[in-house]
Short mmCIF file of C-alpha atoms in Angstrom, two decimals:
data_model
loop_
_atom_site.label_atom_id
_atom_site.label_comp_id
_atom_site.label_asym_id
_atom_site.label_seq_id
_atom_site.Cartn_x
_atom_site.Cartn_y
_atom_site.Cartn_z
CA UNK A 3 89.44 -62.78 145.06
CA UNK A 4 88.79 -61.56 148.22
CA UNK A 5 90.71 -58.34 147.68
CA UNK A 6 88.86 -57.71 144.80
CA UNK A 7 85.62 -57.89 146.15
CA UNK A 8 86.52 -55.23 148.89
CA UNK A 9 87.83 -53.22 146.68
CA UNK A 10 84.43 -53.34 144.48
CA UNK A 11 82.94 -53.25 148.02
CA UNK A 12 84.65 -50.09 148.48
CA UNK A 13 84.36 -48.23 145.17
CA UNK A 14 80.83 -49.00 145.75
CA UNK A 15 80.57 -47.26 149.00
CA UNK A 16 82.42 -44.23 147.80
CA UNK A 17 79.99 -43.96 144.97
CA UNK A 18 77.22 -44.07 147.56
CA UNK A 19 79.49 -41.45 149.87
CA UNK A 20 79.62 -38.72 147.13
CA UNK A 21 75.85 -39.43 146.67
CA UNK A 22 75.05 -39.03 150.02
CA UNK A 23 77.28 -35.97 150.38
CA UNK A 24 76.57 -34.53 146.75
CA UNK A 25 72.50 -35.03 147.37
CA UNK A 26 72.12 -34.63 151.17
CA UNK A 27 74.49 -33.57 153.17
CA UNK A 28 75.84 -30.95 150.99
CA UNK A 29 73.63 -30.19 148.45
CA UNK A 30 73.49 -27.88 145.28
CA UNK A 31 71.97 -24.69 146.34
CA UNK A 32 71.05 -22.49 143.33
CA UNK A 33 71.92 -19.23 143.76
CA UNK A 34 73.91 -16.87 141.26
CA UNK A 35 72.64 -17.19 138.60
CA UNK A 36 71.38 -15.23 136.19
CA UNK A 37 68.27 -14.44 133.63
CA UNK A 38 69.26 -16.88 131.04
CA UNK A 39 68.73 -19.55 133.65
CA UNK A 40 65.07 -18.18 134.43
CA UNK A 41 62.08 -20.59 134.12
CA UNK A 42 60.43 -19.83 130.45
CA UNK A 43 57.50 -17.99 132.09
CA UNK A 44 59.69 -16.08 134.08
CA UNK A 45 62.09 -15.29 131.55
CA UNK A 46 59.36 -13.85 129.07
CA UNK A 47 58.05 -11.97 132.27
CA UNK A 48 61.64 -10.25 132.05
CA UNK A 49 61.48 -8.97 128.58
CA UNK A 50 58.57 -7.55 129.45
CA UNK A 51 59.95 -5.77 132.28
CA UNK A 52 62.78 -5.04 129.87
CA UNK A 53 60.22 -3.44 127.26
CA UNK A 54 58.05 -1.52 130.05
CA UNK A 55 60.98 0.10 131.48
CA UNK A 56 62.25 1.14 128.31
CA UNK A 57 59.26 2.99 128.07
CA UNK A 58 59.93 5.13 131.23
CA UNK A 59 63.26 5.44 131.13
CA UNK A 60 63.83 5.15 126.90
CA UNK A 61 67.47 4.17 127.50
CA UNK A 62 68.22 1.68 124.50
CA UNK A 63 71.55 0.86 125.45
CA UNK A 64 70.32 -0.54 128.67
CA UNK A 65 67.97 -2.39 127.31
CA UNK A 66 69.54 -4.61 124.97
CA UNK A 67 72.14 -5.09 127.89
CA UNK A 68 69.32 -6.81 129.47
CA UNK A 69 68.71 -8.42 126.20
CA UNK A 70 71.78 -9.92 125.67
CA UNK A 71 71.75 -11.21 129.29
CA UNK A 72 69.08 -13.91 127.77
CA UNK A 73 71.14 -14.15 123.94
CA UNK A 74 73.86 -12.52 123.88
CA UNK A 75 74.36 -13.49 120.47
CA UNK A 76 71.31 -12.53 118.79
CA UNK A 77 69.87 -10.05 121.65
CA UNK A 78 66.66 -9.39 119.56
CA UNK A 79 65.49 -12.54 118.79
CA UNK A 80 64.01 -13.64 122.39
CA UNK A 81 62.37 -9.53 122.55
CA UNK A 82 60.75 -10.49 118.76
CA UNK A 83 59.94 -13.83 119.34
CA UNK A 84 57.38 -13.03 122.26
CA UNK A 85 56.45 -10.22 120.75
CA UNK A 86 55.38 -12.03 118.02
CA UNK A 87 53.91 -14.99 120.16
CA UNK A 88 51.96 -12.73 121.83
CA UNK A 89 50.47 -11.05 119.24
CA UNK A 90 49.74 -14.83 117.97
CA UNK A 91 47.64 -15.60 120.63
CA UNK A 92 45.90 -11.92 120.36
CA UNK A 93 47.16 -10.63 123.92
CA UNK A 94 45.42 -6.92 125.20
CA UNK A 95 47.57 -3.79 123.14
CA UNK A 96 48.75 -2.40 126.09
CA UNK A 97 50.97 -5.70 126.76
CA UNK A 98 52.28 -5.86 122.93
CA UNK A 99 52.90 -1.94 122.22
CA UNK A 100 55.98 -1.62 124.74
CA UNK A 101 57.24 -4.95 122.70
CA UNK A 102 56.94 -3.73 119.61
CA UNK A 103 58.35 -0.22 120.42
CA UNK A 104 61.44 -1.63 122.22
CA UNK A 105 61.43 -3.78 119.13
CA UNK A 106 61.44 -0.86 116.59
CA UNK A 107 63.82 1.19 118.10
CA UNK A 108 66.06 -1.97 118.05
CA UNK A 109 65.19 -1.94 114.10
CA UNK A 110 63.52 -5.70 114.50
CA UNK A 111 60.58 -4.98 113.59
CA UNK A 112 58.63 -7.97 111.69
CA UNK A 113 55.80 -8.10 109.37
CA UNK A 114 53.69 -9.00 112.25
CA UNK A 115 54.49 -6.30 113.99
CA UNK A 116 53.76 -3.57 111.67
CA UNK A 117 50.27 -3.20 112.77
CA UNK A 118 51.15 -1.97 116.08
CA UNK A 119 54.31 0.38 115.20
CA UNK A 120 53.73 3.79 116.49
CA UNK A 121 51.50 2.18 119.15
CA UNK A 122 48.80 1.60 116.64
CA UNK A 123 46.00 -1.07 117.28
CA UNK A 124 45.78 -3.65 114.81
CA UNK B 21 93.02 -58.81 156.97
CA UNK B 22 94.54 -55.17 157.21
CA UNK B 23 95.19 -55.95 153.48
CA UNK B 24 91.49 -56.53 152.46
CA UNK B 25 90.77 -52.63 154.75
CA UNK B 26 93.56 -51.22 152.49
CA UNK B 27 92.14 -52.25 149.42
CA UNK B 28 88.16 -51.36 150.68
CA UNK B 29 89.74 -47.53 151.12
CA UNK B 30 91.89 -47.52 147.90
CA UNK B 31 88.09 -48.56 146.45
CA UNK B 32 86.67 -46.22 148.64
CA UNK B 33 89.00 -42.98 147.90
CA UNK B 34 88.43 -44.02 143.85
CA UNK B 35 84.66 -44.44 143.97
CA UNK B 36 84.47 -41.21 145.38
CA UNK B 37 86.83 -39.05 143.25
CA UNK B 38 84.79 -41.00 140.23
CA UNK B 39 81.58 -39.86 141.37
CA UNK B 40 83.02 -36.42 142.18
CA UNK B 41 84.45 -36.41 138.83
CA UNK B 42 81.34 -37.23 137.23
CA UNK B 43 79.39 -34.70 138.93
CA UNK B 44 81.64 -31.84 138.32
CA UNK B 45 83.47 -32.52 134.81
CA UNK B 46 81.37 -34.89 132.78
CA UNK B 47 77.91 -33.88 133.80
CA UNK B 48 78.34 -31.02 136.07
CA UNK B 49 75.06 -29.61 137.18
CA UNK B 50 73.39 -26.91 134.78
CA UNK B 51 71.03 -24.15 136.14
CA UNK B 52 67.65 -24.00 134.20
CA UNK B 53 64.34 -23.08 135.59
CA UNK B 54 65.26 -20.84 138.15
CA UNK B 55 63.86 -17.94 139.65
CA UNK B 56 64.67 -14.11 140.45
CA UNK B 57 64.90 -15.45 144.10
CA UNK B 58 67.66 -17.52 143.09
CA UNK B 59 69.64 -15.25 140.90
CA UNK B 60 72.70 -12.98 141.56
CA UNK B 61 72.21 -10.19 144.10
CA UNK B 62 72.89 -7.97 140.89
CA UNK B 63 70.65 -9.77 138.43
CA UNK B 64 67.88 -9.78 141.56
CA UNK B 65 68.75 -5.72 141.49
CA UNK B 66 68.17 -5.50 137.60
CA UNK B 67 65.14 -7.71 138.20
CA UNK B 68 64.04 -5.03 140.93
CA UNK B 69 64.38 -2.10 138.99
CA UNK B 70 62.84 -2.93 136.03
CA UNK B 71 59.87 -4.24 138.19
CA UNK B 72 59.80 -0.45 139.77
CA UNK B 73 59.72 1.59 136.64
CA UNK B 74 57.08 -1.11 134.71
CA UNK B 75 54.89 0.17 138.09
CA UNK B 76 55.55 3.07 136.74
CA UNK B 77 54.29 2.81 133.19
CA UNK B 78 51.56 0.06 133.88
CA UNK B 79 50.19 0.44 137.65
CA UNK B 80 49.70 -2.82 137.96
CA UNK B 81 49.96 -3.56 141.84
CA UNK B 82 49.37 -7.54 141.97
CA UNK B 83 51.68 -8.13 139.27
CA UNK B 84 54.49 -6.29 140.71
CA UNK B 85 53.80 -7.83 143.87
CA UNK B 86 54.19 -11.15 142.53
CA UNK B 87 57.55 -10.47 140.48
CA UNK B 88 59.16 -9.08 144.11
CA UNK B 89 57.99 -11.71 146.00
CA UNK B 90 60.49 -13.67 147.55
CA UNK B 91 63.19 -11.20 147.04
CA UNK B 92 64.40 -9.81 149.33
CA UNK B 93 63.18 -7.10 151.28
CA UNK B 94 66.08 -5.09 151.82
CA UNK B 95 66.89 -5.25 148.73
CA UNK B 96 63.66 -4.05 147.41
CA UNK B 97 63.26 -1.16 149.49
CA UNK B 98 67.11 -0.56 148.54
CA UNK B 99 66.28 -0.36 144.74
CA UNK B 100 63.03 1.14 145.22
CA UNK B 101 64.39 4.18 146.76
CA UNK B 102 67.17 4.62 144.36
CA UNK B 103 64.84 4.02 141.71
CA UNK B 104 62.31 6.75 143.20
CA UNK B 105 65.85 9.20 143.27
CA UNK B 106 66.76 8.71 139.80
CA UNK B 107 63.37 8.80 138.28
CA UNK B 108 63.43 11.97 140.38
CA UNK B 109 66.25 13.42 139.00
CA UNK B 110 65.39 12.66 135.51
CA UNK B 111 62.07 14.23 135.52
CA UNK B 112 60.10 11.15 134.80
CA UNK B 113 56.21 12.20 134.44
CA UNK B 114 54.44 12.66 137.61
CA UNK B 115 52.46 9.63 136.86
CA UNK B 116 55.47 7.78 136.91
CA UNK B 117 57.16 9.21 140.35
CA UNK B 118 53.64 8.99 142.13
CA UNK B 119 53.09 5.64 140.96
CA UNK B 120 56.82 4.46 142.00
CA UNK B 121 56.38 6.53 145.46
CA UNK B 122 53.03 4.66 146.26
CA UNK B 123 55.26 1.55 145.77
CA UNK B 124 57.63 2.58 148.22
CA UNK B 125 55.24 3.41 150.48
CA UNK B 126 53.70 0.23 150.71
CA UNK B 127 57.44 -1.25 151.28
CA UNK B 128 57.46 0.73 153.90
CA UNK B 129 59.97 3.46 152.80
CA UNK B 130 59.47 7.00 154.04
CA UNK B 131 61.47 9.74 152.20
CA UNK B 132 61.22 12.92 151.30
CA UNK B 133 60.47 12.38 147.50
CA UNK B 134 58.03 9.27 149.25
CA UNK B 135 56.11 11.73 150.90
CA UNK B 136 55.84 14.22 148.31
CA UNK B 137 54.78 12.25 145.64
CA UNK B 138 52.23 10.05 147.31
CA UNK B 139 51.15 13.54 148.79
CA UNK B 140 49.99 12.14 152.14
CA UNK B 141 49.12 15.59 153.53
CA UNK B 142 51.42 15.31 156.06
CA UNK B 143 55.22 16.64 155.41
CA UNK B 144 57.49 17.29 158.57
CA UNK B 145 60.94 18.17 158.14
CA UNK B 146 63.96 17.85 160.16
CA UNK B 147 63.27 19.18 163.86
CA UNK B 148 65.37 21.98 163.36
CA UNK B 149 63.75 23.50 160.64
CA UNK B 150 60.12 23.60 160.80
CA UNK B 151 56.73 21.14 161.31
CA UNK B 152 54.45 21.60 158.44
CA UNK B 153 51.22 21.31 159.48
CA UNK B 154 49.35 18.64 157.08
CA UNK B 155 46.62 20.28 154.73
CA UNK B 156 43.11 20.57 155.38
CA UNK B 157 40.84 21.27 152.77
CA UNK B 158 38.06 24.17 154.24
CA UNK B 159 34.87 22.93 154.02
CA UNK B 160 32.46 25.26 153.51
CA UNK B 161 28.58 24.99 152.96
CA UNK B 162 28.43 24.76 149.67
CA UNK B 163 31.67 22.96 148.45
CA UNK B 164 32.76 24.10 145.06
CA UNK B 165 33.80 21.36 143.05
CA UNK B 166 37.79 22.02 143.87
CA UNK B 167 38.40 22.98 147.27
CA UNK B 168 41.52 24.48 147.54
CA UNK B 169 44.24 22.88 150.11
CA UNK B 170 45.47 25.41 152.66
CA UNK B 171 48.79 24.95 154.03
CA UNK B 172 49.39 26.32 157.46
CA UNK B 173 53.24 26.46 158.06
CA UNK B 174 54.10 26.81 162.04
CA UNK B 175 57.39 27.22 163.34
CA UNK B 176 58.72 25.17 166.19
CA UNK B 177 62.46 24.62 167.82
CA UNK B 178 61.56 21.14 169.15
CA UNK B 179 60.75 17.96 167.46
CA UNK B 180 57.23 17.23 168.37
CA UNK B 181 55.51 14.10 166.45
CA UNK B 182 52.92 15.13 164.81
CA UNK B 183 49.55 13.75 166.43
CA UNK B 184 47.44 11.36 164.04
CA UNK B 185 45.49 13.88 161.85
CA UNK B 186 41.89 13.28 160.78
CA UNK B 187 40.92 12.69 157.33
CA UNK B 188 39.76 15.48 155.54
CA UNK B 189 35.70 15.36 155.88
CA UNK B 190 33.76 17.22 153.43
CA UNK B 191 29.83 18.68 155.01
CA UNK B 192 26.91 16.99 153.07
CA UNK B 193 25.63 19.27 150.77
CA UNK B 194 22.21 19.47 149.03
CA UNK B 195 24.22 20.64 146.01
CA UNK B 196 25.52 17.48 143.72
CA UNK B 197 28.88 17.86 143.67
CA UNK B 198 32.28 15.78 142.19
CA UNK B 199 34.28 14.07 144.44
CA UNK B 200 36.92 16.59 145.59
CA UNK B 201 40.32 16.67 143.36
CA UNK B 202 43.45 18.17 144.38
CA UNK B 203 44.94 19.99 141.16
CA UNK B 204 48.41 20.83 141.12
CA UNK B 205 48.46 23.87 138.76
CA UNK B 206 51.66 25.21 139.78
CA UNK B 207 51.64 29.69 138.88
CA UNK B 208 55.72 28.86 138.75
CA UNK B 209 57.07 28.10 135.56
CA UNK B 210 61.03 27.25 134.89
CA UNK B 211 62.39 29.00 131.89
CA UNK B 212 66.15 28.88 131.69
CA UNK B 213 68.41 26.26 133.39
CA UNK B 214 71.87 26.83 133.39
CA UNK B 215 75.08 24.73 135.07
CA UNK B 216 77.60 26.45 136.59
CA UNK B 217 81.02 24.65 137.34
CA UNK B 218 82.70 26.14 140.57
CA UNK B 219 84.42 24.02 143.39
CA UNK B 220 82.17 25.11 145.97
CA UNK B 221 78.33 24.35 143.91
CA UNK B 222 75.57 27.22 144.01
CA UNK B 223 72.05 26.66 143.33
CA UNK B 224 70.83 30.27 142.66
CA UNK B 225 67.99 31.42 140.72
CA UNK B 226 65.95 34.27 139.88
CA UNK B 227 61.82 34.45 140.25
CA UNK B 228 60.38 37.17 137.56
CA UNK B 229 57.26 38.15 136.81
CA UNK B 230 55.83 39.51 133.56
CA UNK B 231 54.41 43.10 133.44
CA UNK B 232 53.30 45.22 130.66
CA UNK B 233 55.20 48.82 130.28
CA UNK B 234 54.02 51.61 128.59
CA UNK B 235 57.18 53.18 126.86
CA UNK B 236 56.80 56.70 124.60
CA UNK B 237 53.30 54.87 123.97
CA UNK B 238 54.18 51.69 123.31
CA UNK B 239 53.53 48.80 125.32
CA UNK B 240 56.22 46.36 126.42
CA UNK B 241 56.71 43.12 128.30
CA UNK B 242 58.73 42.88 131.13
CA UNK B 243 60.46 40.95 133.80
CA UNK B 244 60.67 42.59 136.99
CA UNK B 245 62.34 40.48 140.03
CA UNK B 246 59.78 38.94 142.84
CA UNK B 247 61.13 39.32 146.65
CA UNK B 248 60.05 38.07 149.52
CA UNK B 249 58.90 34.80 147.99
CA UNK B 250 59.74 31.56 150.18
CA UNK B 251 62.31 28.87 148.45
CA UNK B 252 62.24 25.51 149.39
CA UNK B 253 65.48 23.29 148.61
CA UNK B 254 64.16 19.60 149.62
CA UNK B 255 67.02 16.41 149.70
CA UNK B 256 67.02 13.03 150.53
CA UNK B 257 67.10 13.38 154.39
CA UNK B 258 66.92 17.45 154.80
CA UNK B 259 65.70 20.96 153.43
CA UNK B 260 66.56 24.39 153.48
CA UNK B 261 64.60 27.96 152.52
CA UNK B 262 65.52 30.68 151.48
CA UNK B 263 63.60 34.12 150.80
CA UNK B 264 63.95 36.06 147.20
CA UNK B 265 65.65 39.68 147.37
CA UNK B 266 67.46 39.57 150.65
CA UNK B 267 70.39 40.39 148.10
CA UNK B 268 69.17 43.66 146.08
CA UNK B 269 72.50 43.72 144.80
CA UNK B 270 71.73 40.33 142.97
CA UNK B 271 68.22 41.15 142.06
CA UNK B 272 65.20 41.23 143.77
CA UNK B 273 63.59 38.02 142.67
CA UNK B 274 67.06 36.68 143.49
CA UNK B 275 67.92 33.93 145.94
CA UNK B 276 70.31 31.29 146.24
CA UNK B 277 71.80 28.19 148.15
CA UNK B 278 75.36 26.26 148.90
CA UNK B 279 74.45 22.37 147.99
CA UNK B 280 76.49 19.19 148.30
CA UNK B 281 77.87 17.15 145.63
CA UNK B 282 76.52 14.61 144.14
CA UNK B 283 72.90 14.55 146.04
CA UNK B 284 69.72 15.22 144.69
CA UNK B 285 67.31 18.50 145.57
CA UNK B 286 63.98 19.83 144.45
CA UNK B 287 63.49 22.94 144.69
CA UNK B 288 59.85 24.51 145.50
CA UNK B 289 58.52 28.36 145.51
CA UNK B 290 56.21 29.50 148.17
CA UNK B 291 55.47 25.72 150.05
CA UNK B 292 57.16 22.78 149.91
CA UNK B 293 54.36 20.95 148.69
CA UNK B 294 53.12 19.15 145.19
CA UNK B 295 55.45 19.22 142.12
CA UNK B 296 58.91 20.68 142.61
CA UNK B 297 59.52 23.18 140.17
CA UNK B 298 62.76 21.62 139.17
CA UNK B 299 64.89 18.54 140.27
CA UNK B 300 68.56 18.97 140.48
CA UNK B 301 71.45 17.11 140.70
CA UNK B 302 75.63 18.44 141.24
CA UNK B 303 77.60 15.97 139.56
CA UNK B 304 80.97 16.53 138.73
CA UNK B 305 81.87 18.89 136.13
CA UNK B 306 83.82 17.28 133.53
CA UNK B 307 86.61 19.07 130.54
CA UNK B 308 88.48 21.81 131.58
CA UNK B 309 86.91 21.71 134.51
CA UNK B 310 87.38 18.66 136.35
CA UNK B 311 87.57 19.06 139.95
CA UNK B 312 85.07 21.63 139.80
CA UNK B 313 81.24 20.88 140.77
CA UNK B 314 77.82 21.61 138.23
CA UNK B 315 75.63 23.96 140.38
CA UNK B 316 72.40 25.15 138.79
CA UNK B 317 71.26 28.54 137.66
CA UNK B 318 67.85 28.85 137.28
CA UNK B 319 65.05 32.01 136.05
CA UNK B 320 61.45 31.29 137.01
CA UNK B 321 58.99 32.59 135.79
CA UNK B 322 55.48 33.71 138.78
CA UNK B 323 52.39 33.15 136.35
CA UNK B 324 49.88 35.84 137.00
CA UNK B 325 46.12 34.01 136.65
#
């Protein structure tokens, strides 16, 4: 009986150990990783990025590289689903255009984001 | 009781490994809700560079401050200057490159394309070349509404830092007048560019100028070489000039330079100053000739106002 309760006694304390060590003493530093791991704020702030860049250096290829870094599935859908969320909540022109443009030339471009093809103003 | 210490470690050893097991195979830890800061040094470099060129296309200082901060800082300045070279190189619009080089600037980065495209004024090349005197607009008593920039250009053998140079001060006049604009309305125009592949790269090129000819009555146009004109061949961490016609043989507009592979230059006629009339880059020649390097040919044409 006695036995048993050390060795409860003990898988108990190595329980707590890798705690201790797992939490504290050596903890989980995040580092490496990459853009699908980005906060949601952050990783619409990088599809922007994506989208302005585009429109200085109008390499496609590139581009939905970085696209597929967040989906690599379905590249498009995170570019048209801000894009589209933005123009929801009626953000400034200048913010959806590049969007819409990177959008286009990806041949995603949605009903709501006709309007503002050819960097029109809706 | 060394029995009951043998089986607290055997409980020991196994409540470990479970707990280790548990945090690395059942639920091992998943990254969400990160940062740039905490991403790969190559996803932080994408991150960078993207930040640069949306500078470039929106201008929007505080923002891009706030997507580099806590990156970094070597790493910025790292990407920043490569960005600034290959925006450079590709002949972004010179919104774009002065926008970009203002960046850099405030990152502290001082290159050549820094300093030409946030056009400080001041431009000093290496000390055994030449000290260019930084602009001063003339002042005169009544201002027109452009002053034109005069460039003084002064020889010297010996690295001398240049001393802290007052801000150009315009004289009150009675006169309302616009705030003083620099306008860079270059009178050189680049008409042909053609590579050359040869193992030892050339940049040569040709300045023309347009004149009218009166043949058996009939007047033509015509290019006619321009000599003496000054070249300017800027890179990364260097320059070298050149004067048009010291070759007849080649032409007299003709001049021409031996460049290194795979760097950068800009090439400027007359001062080495504003908007390079082209930016060119030897990369390696590729087909039937691989080994050999692309040099540039160029024919530039002198606008007469």
């Amino acid at each position: 009986m006695k036995q048993f309760f050390l060795l409860l006694l003990g898988i108990a304390g190595g329980v707590g150990l890798g705690l201790l060590i797992g939490w504290w003493l050596w903890p989980v530093t995040y580092t490496n990783t990459s853009p699908a791991n980005l906060r949601a704020d952050y990783r619409d702030e990088y599809i922007r990025l994506i989208a302005s860049a585009y429109a200085v250096d109008g390499d496609l290829g590139r581009a939905e590289d970085q696209l597929a870094q967040l989906n690599p599935e379905e590249p498009n859908v995170p570019l048209v689903t801000l894009a589209e969320s933005l123009i929801e909540r009626g953000a400034p022109s200048s913010v959806i255009i590049p969007l819409v443009q990177l959008a286009r030339d990806l041949g995603t471009v949605t009903v709501v984001m006709e309007p503002y093809v050819q960097g029109g103003h809706p | 009781m060394k029995r009951g210490i043998v089986f607290f470690l055997v409980g020991l050893i196994l409540g470990t490994a479970g707990a280790l097991v548990y945090a690395w195979l059942i639920d091992p830890v998943a990254y969400y809700d990160t940062t740039p800061p905490l991403m790969r040094a190559d996803y932080q470099e994408t991150w960078i560079r993207l930040s640069v060129l949306a500078y470039g296309a929106e201008g929007a200082m505080e923002r891009t401050r706030l997507r580099l901060s806590g990156l970094p800082e070597a790493r910025v300045r790292a990407v920043l200057e490569r960005t600034l070279e290959d925006v450079v190189a590709e002949g972004r619009p010179l919104t774009v490159l002065q926008r970009i080089a203002e960046l850099a600037k405030l990152y502290g980065l001082d290159t050549t394309s820094v300093r030409i495209y946030t056009d400080s004024g001041e431009f000093e090349l290496t000390p055994d070349t030449v000290t260019l005197v930084p602009f001063t607009p003339t002042p005169s008593a009544t201002p027109s509404p452009l002053p034109s920039p005069t460039l003084t250009l002064r020889p010297t053998l010996t690295h001398t830092p240049s001393p802290p140079t007052p801000k150009p001060t315009f004289t009150a006049s009675p006169v309302p007048s616009p705030t003083p604009t620099r306008v860079f309305t270059s009178p050189y125009r680049l008409l042909e560019q053609s590579p050359m592949c040869k193992t030892r790269p050339v940049i040569t090129l040709t300045v023309v100028r347009e004149v009218t000819q009166t043949v058996r009555g009939r007047e033509q146009l015509e290019q006619v070489g321009v000599p003496g004109l000054e070249v300017w061949l800027l890179w990364d961490d260097g320059a070298d000039h050149a004067i048009t016609g010291l070759r007849p043989d080649e032409g007299l507009g003709y001049a021409d330079f031996a460049v290194e592979p795979e760097r950068t230059y800009n090439l400027y006629l007359a001062s080495p100053m504003g908007v390079p009339v082209a930016s060119l880059h030897v990369r390696p020649c590729t087909g039937t000739e691989q080994g050999a390097w692309m040099g540039w040919s160029l024919l530039i044409l002198q606008q007469v106002p």
